[in-house]
Coordinates of C-alpha atoms and ligand atoms in Angstrom, one line a residue:
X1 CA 0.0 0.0 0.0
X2 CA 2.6 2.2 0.8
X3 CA 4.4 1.3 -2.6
X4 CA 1.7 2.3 -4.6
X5 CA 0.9 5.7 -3.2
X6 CA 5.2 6.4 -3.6
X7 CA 4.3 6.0 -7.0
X8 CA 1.4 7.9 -7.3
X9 CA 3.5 10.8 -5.4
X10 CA 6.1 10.2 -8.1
X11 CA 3.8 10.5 -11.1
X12 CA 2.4 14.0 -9.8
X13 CA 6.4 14.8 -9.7
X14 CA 7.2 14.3 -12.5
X15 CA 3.9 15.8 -13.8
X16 CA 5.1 19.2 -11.8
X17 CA 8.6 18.4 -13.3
X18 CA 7.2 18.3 -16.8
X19 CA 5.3 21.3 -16.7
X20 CA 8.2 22.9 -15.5
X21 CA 10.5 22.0 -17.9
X22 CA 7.9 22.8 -20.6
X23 CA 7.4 26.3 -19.1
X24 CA 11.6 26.8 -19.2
X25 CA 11.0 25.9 -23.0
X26 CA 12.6 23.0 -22.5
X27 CA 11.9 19.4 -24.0
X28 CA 10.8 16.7 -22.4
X29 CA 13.0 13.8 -23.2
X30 CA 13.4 10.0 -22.5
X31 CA 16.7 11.0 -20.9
X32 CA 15.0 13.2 -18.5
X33 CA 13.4 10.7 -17.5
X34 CA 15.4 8.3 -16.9
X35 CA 17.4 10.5 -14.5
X36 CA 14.0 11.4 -12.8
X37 CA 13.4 7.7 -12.2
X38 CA 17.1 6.7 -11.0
X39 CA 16.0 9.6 -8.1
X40 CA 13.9 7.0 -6.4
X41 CA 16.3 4.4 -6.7
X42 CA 18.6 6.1 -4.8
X43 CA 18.5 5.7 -1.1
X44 CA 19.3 9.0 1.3
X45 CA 21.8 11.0 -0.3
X46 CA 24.0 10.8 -3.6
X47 CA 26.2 12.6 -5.6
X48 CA 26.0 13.3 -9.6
X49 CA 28.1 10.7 -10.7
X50 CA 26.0 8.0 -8.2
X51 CA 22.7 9.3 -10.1
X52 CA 24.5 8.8 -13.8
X53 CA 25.1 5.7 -12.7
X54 CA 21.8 4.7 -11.7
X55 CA 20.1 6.3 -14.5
X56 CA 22.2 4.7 -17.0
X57 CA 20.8 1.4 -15.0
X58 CA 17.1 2.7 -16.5
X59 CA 18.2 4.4 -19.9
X60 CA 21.3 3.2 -21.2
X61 CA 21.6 6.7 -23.5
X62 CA 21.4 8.9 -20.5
X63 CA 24.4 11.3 -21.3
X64 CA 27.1 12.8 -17.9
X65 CA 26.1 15.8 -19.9
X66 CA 22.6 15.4 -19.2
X67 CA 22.7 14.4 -15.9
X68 CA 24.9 17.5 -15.0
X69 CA 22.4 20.0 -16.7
X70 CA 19.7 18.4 -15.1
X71 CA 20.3 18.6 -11.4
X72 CA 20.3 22.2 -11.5
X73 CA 16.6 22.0 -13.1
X74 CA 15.2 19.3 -10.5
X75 CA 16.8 21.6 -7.5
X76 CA 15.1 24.8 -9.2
X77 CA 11.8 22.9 -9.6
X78 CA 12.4 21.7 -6.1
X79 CA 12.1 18.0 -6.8
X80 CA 15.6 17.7 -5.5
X81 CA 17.2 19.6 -2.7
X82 CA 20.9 20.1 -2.5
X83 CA 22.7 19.5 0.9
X84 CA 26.1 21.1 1.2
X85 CA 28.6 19.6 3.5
X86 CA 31.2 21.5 2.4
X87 CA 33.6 19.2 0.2
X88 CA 34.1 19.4 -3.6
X89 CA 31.4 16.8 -4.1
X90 CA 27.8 18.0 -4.3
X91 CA 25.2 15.7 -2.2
X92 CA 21.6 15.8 -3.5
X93 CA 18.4 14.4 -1.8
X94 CA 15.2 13.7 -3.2
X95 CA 12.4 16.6 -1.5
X96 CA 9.5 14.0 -1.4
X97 CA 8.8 14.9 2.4
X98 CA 10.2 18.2 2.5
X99 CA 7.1 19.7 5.3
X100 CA 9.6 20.0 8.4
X101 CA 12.6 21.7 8.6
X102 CA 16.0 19.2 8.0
X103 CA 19.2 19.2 10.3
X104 CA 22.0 17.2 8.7
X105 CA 24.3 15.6 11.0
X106 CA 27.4 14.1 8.9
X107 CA 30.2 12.2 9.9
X108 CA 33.7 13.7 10.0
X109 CA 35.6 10.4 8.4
X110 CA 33.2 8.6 5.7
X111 CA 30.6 11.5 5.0
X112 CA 27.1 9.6 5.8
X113 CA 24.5 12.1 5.8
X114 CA 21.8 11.3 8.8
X115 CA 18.7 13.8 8.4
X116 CA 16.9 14.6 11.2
X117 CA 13.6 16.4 11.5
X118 CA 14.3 19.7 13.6
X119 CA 11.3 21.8 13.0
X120 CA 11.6 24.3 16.0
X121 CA 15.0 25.3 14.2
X122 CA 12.9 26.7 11.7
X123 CA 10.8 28.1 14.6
X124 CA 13.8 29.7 16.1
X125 CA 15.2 31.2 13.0
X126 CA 11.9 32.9 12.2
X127 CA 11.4 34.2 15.1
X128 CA 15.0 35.6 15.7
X129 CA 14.4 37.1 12.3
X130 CA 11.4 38.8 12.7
X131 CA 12.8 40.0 16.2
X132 CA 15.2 42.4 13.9
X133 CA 12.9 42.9 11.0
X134 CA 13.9 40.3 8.8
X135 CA 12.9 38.2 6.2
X136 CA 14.6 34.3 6.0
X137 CA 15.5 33.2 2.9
X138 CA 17.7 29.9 3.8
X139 CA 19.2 28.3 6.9
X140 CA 20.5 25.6 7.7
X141 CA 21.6 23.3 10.8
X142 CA 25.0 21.1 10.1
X143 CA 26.6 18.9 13.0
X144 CA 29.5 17.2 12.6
X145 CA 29.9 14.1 14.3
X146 CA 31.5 10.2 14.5
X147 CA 29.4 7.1 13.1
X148 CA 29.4 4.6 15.2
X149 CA 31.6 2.6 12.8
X150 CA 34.1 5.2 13.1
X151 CA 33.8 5.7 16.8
X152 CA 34.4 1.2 17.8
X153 CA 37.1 1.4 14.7
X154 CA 38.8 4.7 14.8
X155 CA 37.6 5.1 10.8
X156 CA 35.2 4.0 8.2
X157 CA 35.3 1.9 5.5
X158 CA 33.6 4.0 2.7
X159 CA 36.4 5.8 3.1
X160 CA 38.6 3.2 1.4
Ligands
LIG201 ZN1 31.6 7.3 9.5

């Protein structure tokens, strides 16, 4: 049950996605979506280079190119949200349940990305804000911490 109304979720993403590409004046294309698909194979967080791979998985024509031009689309049609953790690579998530307000907590050896819902974060930004007269546009709540893999073993594997 729960399956089937993911993928009812999905289709009225990728309905919004459409009609935002279409609206950019941009086509619609099997590539498109087959990198929109390989988003909901991907479990947590990934970088562009995991979602190529993935979408090459679905749609074997799926161009780098493509897959590089498209994440900046998905984020601006907010299908996708980006989560800095300030290395070189990118880290995207899918924005499925995006209602409360995300803290990332990361781990300082292999990068894991644990989201937690904090939504009196957003409380307290808006209402520090509007204290000076101020309007939010973005925050953001990053912890950096040890996994427990890294914490029993003194590092983690993914980072081999
Ligand atoms: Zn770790």
């Amino acid at each position: 049950m729960a399956k089937r109304k993911k993928s009812k979720k999905v289709e009225e993403t990728w309905d919004g996605f459409s009609t935002f590409l279409t609206s950019k004046g941009l086509r619609v294309t099997g590539q498109r979506r087959g990198i929109f698909d390989a988003l909901f194979e991907e479990d947590g967080h990934f970088t562009a280079e995991q979602l190529l791979v993935h979408a090459r998985n679905l749609d074997d024509t799926v161009s780098r190119a493509t897959v590089y031009r498209s994440l900046p689309l998905l984020v601006e049609s907010g299908v996708v949200r980006e989560v800095d953790v300030g290395h070189d690579n990118k880290f995207y998530t899918v924005n499925l349940n995006s209602e409360n307000f995300k803290a990332q907590v990361v781990c300082l050896d292999c990068d894991t990305i644990y989201e937690v819902d904090a939504p009196f974060m957003e409380w307290y930004g808006k209402t520090v804000s509007e204290k000076l007269g101020l309007d939010v546009q973005d925050q953001r709540l990053q912890v950096r911490a040890e996994c427990t893999q890294f914490q029993h073993l003194g590092s983690c594997d993914r980072n081999k």
